[in-house]
Amino acid sequence: MTANDAEKIYEYLESQKEAQLKELIRLSSIPSVGTNPEGLEDCRMLLTDLLRSMGMRTEILETPTVPAIFAELKTKQENMPTVLFYGHYDVMPAEPVESWNTPPFNPTIVGDRLFGRGTADNKGQFMAHLMAIRACVEVLGDVPVNIKIILDGEEESGSPSLEWLAETYGDLLRADLVYVSDSSMYSDTVPLICYGNRGDLSFDIDITTAETDNHSGNKGGVIENAAWKMVKLLSSMVDEEGHVTIDGFYDTILPVSSAQEEMMEKLDFDPETLCRLYGVKRLKFEDKKEHYRHLMFLPTFTINGLVSGYGGEGSKTIIPCHAKAKIDIRLVQGQKGLDIYEKVCRHAAKAEPDAVFSEYSSMEPSVTEPSLPIIAKVREAIRKAYQVEPVNMPVLGASLPNYVFTDVLKVPTVSVPYGNPDENNHAPNENMKLSCYFSGIRATAQVLLELAEAK
Ligand SMILES: [Zn+2]
């Protein structure tokens, strides 16, 4: 591959905009909502046809739930890396349909946007990969690197079979890099690269002290109060600074790497704007480093809900017999959901033996070291494609199932969103800006070319 190849591909992409848009419109007109098996099936058919027409070998991977689409195309060149693109072909329901300005499954161009359910989340973003691959095949008669694609059919329902898929088809999915485009760019013209995300562990705690609520006078002072027991238990787990006091809670956390630290320091931080955005009076940390450390590299312990006794009008003088707390803990690099859950349970067994735990679920954190050479190539490609320095987010505060790639498949994973920030994903009037779709196609093409460059 030469610099000339890039030029030829860019030129070709420029000439193909209409065709690229047509493919996206065709795909987005299929109502592949999770609850619509026919729509999902139609979508699989259209996509396997398209992938085959590009010269890719395709396979439908059956899972215990919704099948995934797999496609593969090997480069004719020797010793090239393999990139695995992950996307999803299911979409959110369009309801409330009356809030749309255009029919959700009749994709419509208005101004410089394509409106329709799934145009951005996620059809427009993985279609960008397909269009880039197609351009390489058309222009070069080859792809620069080995390419694999996996299209999930149930991402919007939490990808219940993704881990199973990675465990079952590990060999088929083996790659040197996983590349995910979902969600939105930093701005319409400034790309964002994410190298990891926090995990999430959630559970319920119940405390029951009596068969019914009791009279707070007749029995006041002589029987236990479930609400007080819950308050004491929870406050024994976190101190006044928000530091978790459960034994071993922080023990396995991996240190922040120098590349992660460097990226964190370059991020913007404007407390006033953030306060306005979050609708809060103040941030917990005025200091940028502390703010991002707590958002990316430190776990949380959040009370999501706390219910006990009476909270209505007037007074009701009772001793509550039951208290319930819903908790979620965002996990960071090095922490494992089950290990932390066991530590929480062990703490509670000593602090409040009446506490009953249930509804455990967890998603592991995912980390990719930003200084890896293959990751540096992605960064370089994105810089070239957008002609601007990307914003680098070492860890996303929220949770994604990317641990399936980094921990089960053991492949470095980057997430480079192609959607416009106002894409309205999951909401009425979802849209993909045409300029973002086309710049996404260029970005994928550039990534393929850059990965083929010798180190
Ligand atoms: Zn979504």
Tab-separated table of C-alpha atoms in Angstrom, residues 11-407:
chain	number	residue	atom	x	y	z
A	11	GLU	CA	-11.073	10.071	-4.708
A	12	TYR	CA	-13.206	6.988	-5.238
A	13	LEU	CA	-15.089	7.569	-1.964
A	14	GLU	CA	-15.832	11.104	-3.078
A	15	SER	CA	-17.362	9.787	-6.324
A	16	GLN	CA	-19.464	7.157	-4.557
A	17	LYS	CA	-21.371	9.291	-2.055
A	18	GLU	CA	-24.727	8.725	-3.670
A	19	ALA	CA	-24.291	4.941	-3.732
A	20	GLN	CA	-23.039	4.932	-0.125
A	21	LEU	CA	-26.097	6.847	0.969
A	22	LYS	CA	-28.400	4.515	-0.937
A	23	GLU	CA	-27.006	1.494	0.915
A	24	LEU	CA	-27.630	3.171	4.255
A	25	ILE	CA	-31.160	4.163	3.288
A	26	ARG	CA	-31.922	0.612	2.148
A	27	LEU	CA	-30.616	-0.855	5.401
A	28	SER	CA	-32.320	1.722	7.640
A	29	SER	CA	-35.702	1.076	6.058
A	30	ILE	CA	-35.792	-2.395	7.632
A	31	PRO	CA	-37.507	-2.311	11.048
A	32	SER	CA	-34.989	-4.568	12.813
A	33	VAL	CA	-36.361	-3.805	16.273
A	34	GLY	CA	-35.395	-6.395	18.895
A	35	THR	CA	-39.038	-7.456	19.295
A	36	ASN	CA	-39.497	-8.024	15.540
A	37	PRO	CA	-37.952	-11.353	14.453
A	38	GLU	CA	-38.969	-10.826	10.784
A	39	GLY	CA	-37.247	-7.442	10.702
A	40	LEU	CA	-34.097	-8.943	12.209
A	41	GLU	CA	-34.212	-11.788	9.698
A	42	ASP	CA	-34.710	-9.376	6.749
A	43	CYS	CA	-31.790	-7.341	7.992
A	44	ARG	CA	-29.567	-10.426	8.193
A	45	MET	CA	-30.514	-11.329	4.624
A	46	LEU	CA	-29.828	-7.871	3.234
A	47	LEU	CA	-26.503	-7.656	5.057
A	48	THR	CA	-25.231	-11.104	4.100
A	49	ASP	CA	-26.106	-10.296	0.459
A	50	LEU	CA	-24.234	-7.002	0.649
A	51	LEU	CA	-21.213	-8.539	2.399
A	52	ARG	CA	-21.057	-11.359	-0.153
A	53	SER	CA	-21.295	-8.901	-3.036
A	54	MET	CA	-18.157	-7.269	-1.604
A	55	GLY	CA	-16.337	-10.587	-1.781
A	56	MET	CA	-16.597	-11.387	1.919
A	57	ARG	CA	-17.208	-14.865	3.295
A	58	THR	CA	-20.242	-14.695	5.569
A	59	GLU	CA	-21.688	-16.927	8.220
A	60	ILE	CA	-24.719	-16.645	10.464
A	61	LEU	CA	-23.606	-17.475	13.999
A	62	GLU	CA	-26.473	-19.048	15.905
A	63	THR	CA	-26.576	-18.145	19.601
A	64	PRO	CA	-28.934	-19.160	22.432
A	65	THR	CA	-30.853	-15.958	21.561
A	66	VAL	CA	-30.603	-13.840	18.360
A	67	PRO	CA	-28.099	-14.890	15.654
A	68	ALA	CA	-25.094	-12.705	14.854
A	69	ILE	CA	-23.623	-12.068	11.410
A	70	PHE	CA	-19.993	-12.877	10.811
A	71	ALA	CA	-18.015	-11.865	7.718
A	72	GLU	CA	-14.402	-12.235	6.750
A	73	LEU	CA	-12.066	-11.067	4.006
A	74	LYS	CA	-8.375	-11.911	3.933
A	75	THR	CA	-5.812	-9.658	2.317
A	76	LYS	CA	-3.611	-11.111	-0.425
A	77	GLN	CA	-0.582	-9.649	1.342
A	78	GLU	CA	1.491	-11.707	3.750
A	79	ASN	CA	1.782	-11.190	7.494
A	80	MET	CA	-0.842	-8.517	7.855
A	81	PRO	CA	-2.753	-7.891	11.091
A	82	THR	CA	-6.435	-8.720	11.481
A	83	VAL	CA	-9.002	-6.152	12.533
A	84	LEU	CA	-12.386	-7.190	13.895
A	85	PHE	CA	-15.183	-4.641	13.489
A	86	TYR	CA	-18.054	-4.905	15.951
A	87	GLY	CA	-21.454	-3.341	15.275
A	88	HIS	CA	-25.128	-4.146	15.798
A	89	TYR	CA	-27.980	-4.505	13.337
A	90	ASP	CA	-30.851	-4.379	15.851
A	91	VAL	CA	-32.428	-1.010	16.602
A	92	MET	CA	-34.439	0.546	19.423
A	93	PRO	CA	-38.232	0.641	19.027
A	94	ALA	CA	-39.404	3.821	17.260
A	95	GLU	CA	-42.168	4.625	19.764
A	96	PRO	CA	-43.559	7.211	20.287
A	97	VAL	CA	-43.945	7.289	16.487
A	98	GLU	CA	-46.108	10.446	16.607
A	99	SER	CA	-43.101	12.401	17.924
A	100	TRP	CA	-41.159	11.803	14.698
A	101	ASN	CA	-41.123	14.469	11.969
A	102	THR	CA	-40.541	11.788	9.314
A	103	PRO	CA	-41.594	8.095	9.348
A	104	PRO	CA	-38.934	6.226	11.396
A	105	PHE	CA	-38.544	3.384	8.896
A	106	ASN	CA	-38.789	5.501	5.791
A	107	PRO	CA	-35.340	7.104	5.983
A	108	THR	CA	-35.573	10.704	4.820
A	109	ILE	CA	-32.937	13.292	4.005
A	110	VAL	CA	-33.689	16.703	5.460
A	111	GLY	CA	-30.932	19.280	5.011
A	112	ASP	CA	-27.639	17.523	5.676
A	113	ARG	CA	-29.091	14.731	7.808
A	114	LEU	CA	-30.605	11.334	7.194
A	115	PHE	CA	-33.502	10.834	9.622
A	116	GLY	CA	-34.664	7.345	10.569
A	117	ARG	CA	-34.457	4.751	13.330
A	118	GLY	CA	-31.054	3.102	13.286
A	119	THR	CA	-29.445	5.578	10.868
A	120	ALA	CA	-26.884	6.438	13.549
A	121	ASP	CA	-27.335	3.669	16.148
A	122	ASN	CA	-25.817	1.645	14.687
A	123	LYS	CA	-26.456	1.081	10.968
A	124	GLY	CA	-24.790	4.257	9.684
A	125	GLN	CA	-21.712	3.578	11.758
A	126	PHE	CA	-21.046	-0.018	10.731
A	127	MET	CA	-22.162	0.734	7.149
A	128	ALA	CA	-19.271	3.219	7.120
A	129	HIS	CA	-16.915	0.265	7.679
A	130	LEU	CA	-18.560	-1.728	4.892
A	131	MET	CA	-18.357	1.164	2.436
A	132	ALA	CA	-14.657	1.667	3.232
A	133	ILE	CA	-13.953	-2.031	2.722
A	134	ARG	CA	-15.896	-1.981	-0.543
A	135	ALA	CA	-13.845	0.987	-1.742
A	136	CYS	CA	-10.573	-0.847	-1.014
A	137	VAL	CA	-11.786	-3.876	-2.954
A	138	GLU	CA	-12.954	-1.737	-5.889
A	139	VAL	CA	-9.889	0.483	-6.074
A	140	LEU	CA	-7.057	-1.824	-5.009
A	141	GLY	CA	-8.545	-5.204	-5.825
A	142	ASP	CA	-7.585	-6.141	-2.284
A	143	VAL	CA	-7.978	-5.070	1.330
A	144	PRO	CA	-4.924	-3.658	3.141
A	145	VAL	CA	-5.281	-5.976	6.191
A	146	ASN	CA	-7.318	-9.025	7.163
A	147	ILE	CA	-10.845	-8.015	8.025
A	148	LYS	CA	-13.467	-9.655	10.222
A	149	ILE	CA	-16.873	-8.264	11.057
A	150	ILE	CA	-19.290	-9.294	13.765
A	151	LEU	CA	-22.760	-7.770	13.765
A	152	ASP	CA	-24.704	-8.327	16.965
A	153	GLY	CA	-28.496	-8.669	16.715
A	154	GLU	CA	-29.318	-7.788	20.305
A	155	GLU	CA	-27.034	-4.986	21.461
A	156	GLU	CA	-30.048	-2.888	22.425
A	157	SER	CA	-31.144	-5.690	24.779
A	158	GLY	CA	-27.753	-5.794	26.499
A	159	SER	CA	-26.040	-8.341	24.186
A	160	PRO	CA	-27.031	-11.362	26.308
A	161	SER	CA	-25.099	-13.792	24.080
A	162	LEU	CA	-21.989	-11.771	23.294
A	163	GLU	CA	-19.824	-13.406	25.959
A	164	TRP	CA	-21.123	-16.847	24.930
A	165	LEU	CA	-20.328	-15.981	21.318
A	166	ALA	CA	-16.750	-14.978	22.164
A	167	GLU	CA	-16.251	-18.153	24.206
A	168	THR	CA	-17.808	-20.393	21.558
A	169	TYR	CA	-16.314	-18.816	18.417
A	170	GLY	CA	-13.054	-17.581	19.941
A	171	ASP	CA	-10.936	-18.964	17.086
A	172	LEU	CA	-13.148	-17.526	14.384
A	173	LEU	CA	-13.095	-14.098	16.039
A	174	ARG	CA	-9.356	-14.028	16.734
A	175	ALA	CA	-7.885	-10.639	15.760
A	176	ASP	CA	-5.155	-8.132	16.585
A	177	LEU	CA	-7.550	-5.260	17.144
A	178	VAL	CA	-11.253	-4.808	17.816
A	179	TYR	CA	-12.657	-1.568	16.402
A	180	VAL	CA	-16.080	-0.363	17.559
A	181	SER	CA	-17.999	2.634	16.217
A	182	ASP	CA	-21.092	3.476	18.226
A	183	SER	CA	-22.400	6.547	20.065
A	184	SER	CA	-21.231	10.046	19.146
A	185	MET	CA	-18.132	12.013	18.196
A	186	TYR	CA	-16.763	14.804	20.383
A	187	SER	CA	-18.279	17.300	17.915
A	188	ASP	CA	-19.414	17.107	14.283
A	189	THR	CA	-15.818	17.531	13.158
A	190	VAL	CA	-13.689	16.444	16.139
A	191	PRO	CA	-13.387	12.677	16.636
A	192	LEU	CA	-13.240	10.891	19.961
A	193	ILE	CA	-11.256	7.763	20.774
A	194	CYS	CA	-12.086	5.688	23.881
A	195	TYR	CA	-9.712	3.039	25.156
A	196	GLY	CA	-11.747	1.493	27.933
A	197	ASN	CA	-14.795	1.711	30.109
A	198	ARG	CA	-15.799	1.070	33.697
A	199	GLY	CA	-17.665	-2.106	34.588
A	200	ASP	CA	-20.851	-2.263	36.595
A	201	LEU	CA	-21.921	-4.461	39.488
A	202	SER	CA	-25.428	-4.145	40.846
A	203	PHE	CA	-27.423	-5.827	43.603
A	204	ASP	CA	-30.252	-5.335	46.100
A	205	ILE	CA	-30.025	-5.391	49.894
A	206	ASP	CA	-33.123	-6.188	51.962
A	207	ILE	CA	-33.481	-5.973	55.709
A	208	THR	CA	-36.636	-7.255	57.423
A	209	THR	CA	-37.104	-6.842	61.157
A	210	ALA	CA	-40.767	-7.759	61.766
A	211	GLU	CA	-43.781	-9.294	60.053
A	212	THR	CA	-45.494	-5.891	59.783
A	213	ASP	CA	-44.779	-2.249	60.552
A	214	ASN	CA	-45.289	-1.593	64.267
A	215	HIS	CA	-46.616	1.273	66.457
A	216	SER	CA	-43.720	3.636	67.181
A	217	GLY	CA	-45.102	4.390	70.671
A	218	ASN	CA	-46.451	1.090	71.879
A	219	LYS	CA	-43.291	-0.714	70.786
A	220	GLY	CA	-41.004	2.334	70.454
A	221	GLY	CA	-37.579	1.690	71.926
A	222	VAL	CA	-38.035	-2.066	72.423
A	223	ILE	CA	-37.931	-3.486	68.885
A	224	GLU	CA	-35.540	-3.007	65.961
A	225	ASN	CA	-36.110	-0.553	63.087
A	226	ALA	CA	-35.287	-1.838	59.586
A	227	ALA	CA	-34.680	1.676	58.233
A	228	TRP	CA	-32.064	2.447	60.903
A	229	LYS	CA	-30.384	-0.889	60.340
A	230	MET	CA	-30.107	-0.162	56.609
A	231	VAL	CA	-28.788	3.360	57.187
A	232	LYS	CA	-26.147	2.016	59.588
A	233	LEU	CA	-25.144	-0.791	57.264
A	234	LEU	CA	-24.746	1.547	54.289
A	235	SER	CA	-22.835	4.118	56.281
A	236	SER	CA	-20.478	1.386	57.503
A	237	MET	CA	-19.531	0.768	53.855
A	238	VAL	CA	-18.572	4.304	52.786
A	239	ASP	CA	-16.934	7.060	54.858
A	240	GLU	CA	-17.689	10.787	54.805
A	241	GLU	CA	-15.325	11.437	51.897
A	242	GLY	CA	-17.011	8.760	49.789
A	243	HIS	CA	-14.105	6.362	50.276
A	244	VAL	CA	-15.327	2.748	50.411
A	245	THR	CA	-14.411	1.110	53.727
A	246	ILE	CA	-15.065	-2.501	52.698
A	247	ASP	CA	-12.031	-4.731	53.277
A	248	GLY	CA	-9.959	-5.223	50.126
A	249	PHE	CA	-12.250	-3.063	47.955
A	250	TYR	CA	-9.353	-1.197	46.308
A	251	ASP	CA	-6.764	-4.003	46.523
A	252	THR	CA	-6.764	-5.280	42.948
A	253	ILE	CA	-7.035	-1.932	41.118
A	254	LEU	CA	-4.306	-1.538	38.518
A	255	PRO	CA	-2.240	1.650	38.506
A	256	VAL	CA	-2.948	4.365	35.939
A	257	SER	CA	-0.414	4.085	33.103
A	258	SER	CA	1.628	7.076	32.026
A	259	ALA	CA	-0.168	7.156	28.635
A	260	GLN	CA	-3.547	7.142	30.390
A	261	GLU	CA	-2.357	9.898	32.726
A	262	GLU	CA	-1.110	11.984	29.822
A	263	MET	CA	-4.444	11.693	27.982
A	264	MET	CA	-6.383	12.564	31.104
A	265	GLU	CA	-4.322	15.730	31.550
A	266	LYS	CA	-5.155	16.898	28.035
A	267	LEU	CA	-8.928	16.671	28.512
A	268	ASP	CA	-10.977	19.850	28.834
A	269	PHE	CA	-12.410	20.682	32.236
A	270	ASP	CA	-14.787	23.541	32.869
A	271	PRO	CA	-16.668	23.067	36.157
A	272	GLU	CA	-19.209	25.805	35.384
A	273	THR	CA	-20.283	24.247	32.072
A	274	LEU	CA	-20.404	20.811	33.670
A	275	CYS	CA	-22.593	22.052	36.531
A	276	ARG	CA	-25.000	23.545	34.019
A	277	LEU	CA	-24.960	20.375	31.928
A	278	TYR	CA	-25.572	18.087	34.927
A	279	GLY	CA	-28.044	20.440	36.600
A	280	VAL	CA	-26.093	20.451	39.864
A	281	LYS	CA	-24.967	23.216	42.254
A	282	ARG	CA	-21.417	21.961	42.538
A	283	LEU	CA	-19.081	19.190	41.467
A	284	LYS	CA	-17.510	17.011	44.101
A	285	PHE	CA	-14.070	17.970	42.823
A	286	GLU	CA	-13.037	21.391	41.561
A	287	ASP	CA	-9.659	20.008	40.575
A	288	LYS	CA	-9.480	18.573	37.053
A	289	LYS	CA	-7.206	15.677	37.934
A	290	GLU	CA	-9.336	14.623	40.901
A	291	HIS	CA	-12.477	14.950	38.815
A	292	TYR	CA	-11.227	12.660	36.045
A	293	ARG	CA	-9.523	10.243	38.450
A	294	HIS	CA	-12.895	9.693	40.106
A	295	LEU	CA	-14.687	9.409	36.757
A	296	MET	CA	-12.253	6.978	35.092
A	297	PHE	CA	-9.878	5.274	37.480
A	298	LEU	CA	-11.754	4.951	40.768
A	299	PRO	CA	-14.770	2.772	41.547
A	300	THR	CA	-18.030	4.188	42.842
A	301	PHE	CA	-20.462	2.917	45.447
A	302	THR	CA	-23.841	4.370	44.521
A	303	ILE	CA	-27.156	4.071	46.319
A	304	ASN	CA	-29.539	3.943	43.335
A	305	GLY	CA	-32.623	3.673	45.510
A	306	LEU	CA	-33.538	3.495	49.153
A	307	VAL	CA	-37.042	2.558	50.295
A	308	SER	CA	-38.476	2.083	53.765
A	309	GLY	CA	-41.441	3.057	55.940
A	310	TYR	CA	-43.790	5.872	55.056
A	311	GLY	CA	-42.954	8.890	52.854
A	312	GLY	CA	-46.423	10.264	52.101
A	313	GLU	CA	-48.475	13.219	53.342
A	314	GLY	CA	-48.942	13.878	57.047
A	315	SER	CA	-47.464	11.600	59.653
A	316	LYS	CA	-47.550	7.881	60.172
A	317	THR	CA	-45.945	6.907	63.440
A	318	ILE	CA	-44.562	3.495	62.641
A	319	ILE	CA	-41.434	1.433	63.052
A	320	PRO	CA	-40.757	0.166	59.507
A	321	CYS	CA	-40.419	-3.608	59.298
A	322	HIS	CA	-38.565	-3.595	55.984
A	323	ALA	CA	-35.916	-1.574	54.152
A	324	LYS	CA	-34.562	-2.021	50.668
A	325	ALA	CA	-31.519	-0.534	48.980
A	326	LYS	CA	-30.528	-0.832	45.342
A	327	ILE	CA	-26.798	-0.414	44.799
A	328	ASP	CA	-24.500	-0.181	41.829
A	329	ILE	CA	-20.733	-0.139	41.865
A	330	ARG	CA	-18.803	1.070	38.810
A	331	LEU	CA	-15.728	-1.124	38.591
A	332	VAL	CA	-12.323	-0.004	37.337
A	333	GLN	CA	-9.297	-1.684	35.784
A	334	GLY	CA	-8.211	-4.727	37.765
A	335	GLN	CA	-11.501	-5.183	39.654
A	336	LYS	CA	-13.753	-8.191	39.049
A	337	GLY	CA	-17.496	-8.056	39.691
A	338	LEU	CA	-17.824	-11.306	41.615
A	339	ASP	CA	-14.780	-10.632	43.793
A	340	ILE	CA	-16.098	-7.204	44.818
A	341	TYR	CA	-19.584	-8.621	45.420
A	342	GLU	CA	-18.154	-11.270	47.751
A	343	LYS	CA	-16.200	-8.607	49.638
A	344	VAL	CA	-19.387	-6.534	50.072
A	345	CYS	CA	-21.312	-9.600	51.317
A	346	ARG	CA	-18.535	-10.529	53.747
A	347	HIS	CA	-18.560	-6.998	55.166
A	348	ALA	CA	-22.351	-7.063	55.531
A	349	ALA	CA	-22.368	-10.475	57.209
A	350	LYS	CA	-20.345	-8.943	60.059
A	351	ALA	CA	-21.903	-5.472	60.126
A	352	GLU	CA	-25.572	-6.461	59.721
A	353	PRO	CA	-26.364	-10.200	59.761
A	354	ASP	CA	-30.032	-9.499	58.818
A	355	ALA	CA	-29.019	-8.065	55.426
A	356	VAL	CA	-30.158	-10.268	52.521
A	357	PHE	CA	-28.497	-9.854	49.113
A	358	SER	CA	-30.162	-10.576	45.760
A	359	GLU	CA	-30.382	-9.584	42.063
A	360	TYR	CA	-26.626	-9.757	41.525
A	361	SER	CA	-25.498	-8.825	38.039
A	362	SER	CA	-22.205	-7.555	36.756
A	363	MET	CA	-20.320	-6.436	33.673
A	364	GLU	CA	-16.534	-6.357	33.896
A	365	PRO	CA	-14.498	-3.232	33.135
A	366	SER	CA	-12.509	-3.124	29.903
A	367	VAL	CA	-9.082	-1.585	29.470
A	368	THR	CA	-6.813	-1.178	26.488
A	369	GLU	CA	-3.411	0.391	27.009
A	370	PRO	CA	-3.334	3.508	24.778
A	371	SER	CA	0.421	3.259	24.175
A	372	LEU	CA	0.226	-0.086	22.301
A	373	PRO	CA	1.722	0.323	18.778
A	374	ILE	CA	-1.436	-0.919	17.024
A	375	ILE	CA	-3.499	1.600	18.983
A	376	ALA	CA	-1.090	4.398	18.115
A	377	LYS	CA	-1.732	3.554	14.443
A	378	VAL	CA	-5.469	3.981	14.914
A	379	ARG	CA	-4.834	7.368	16.500
A	380	GLU	CA	-2.634	8.369	13.569
A	381	ALA	CA	-5.268	7.227	11.061
A	382	ILE	CA	-8.017	9.185	12.795
A	383	ARG	CA	-5.824	12.286	12.908
A	384	LYS	CA	-5.197	11.974	9.161
A	385	ALA	CA	-8.817	11.238	8.233
A	386	TYR	CA	-10.310	14.164	10.170
A	387	GLN	CA	-7.296	16.482	9.824
A	388	VAL	CA	-7.579	17.335	13.511
A	389	GLU	CA	-6.250	16.008	16.831
A	390	PRO	CA	-8.787	13.504	18.246
A	391	VAL	CA	-9.988	13.802	21.833
A	392	ASN	CA	-8.591	10.794	23.692
A	393	MET	CA	-10.674	9.383	26.529
A	394	PRO	CA	-8.603	6.756	28.391
A	395	VAL	CA	-11.690	5.344	30.127
A	396	LEU	CA	-15.390	5.972	29.661
A	397	GLY	CA	-17.180	6.464	32.983
A	398	ALA	CA	-20.157	4.416	31.744
A	399	SER	CA	-20.226	0.687	31.056
A	400	LEU	CA	-20.125	-1.281	27.785
A	401	PRO	CA	-19.659	-5.022	27.180
A	402	ASN	CA	-16.184	-4.453	25.690
A	403	TYR	CA	-14.612	-6.760	28.316
A	404	VAL	CA	-15.830	-9.560	26.041
A	405	PHE	CA	-13.198	-8.405	23.535
A	406	THR	CA	-10.413	-7.391	25.927
A	407	ASP	CA	-10.843	-10.125	28.548
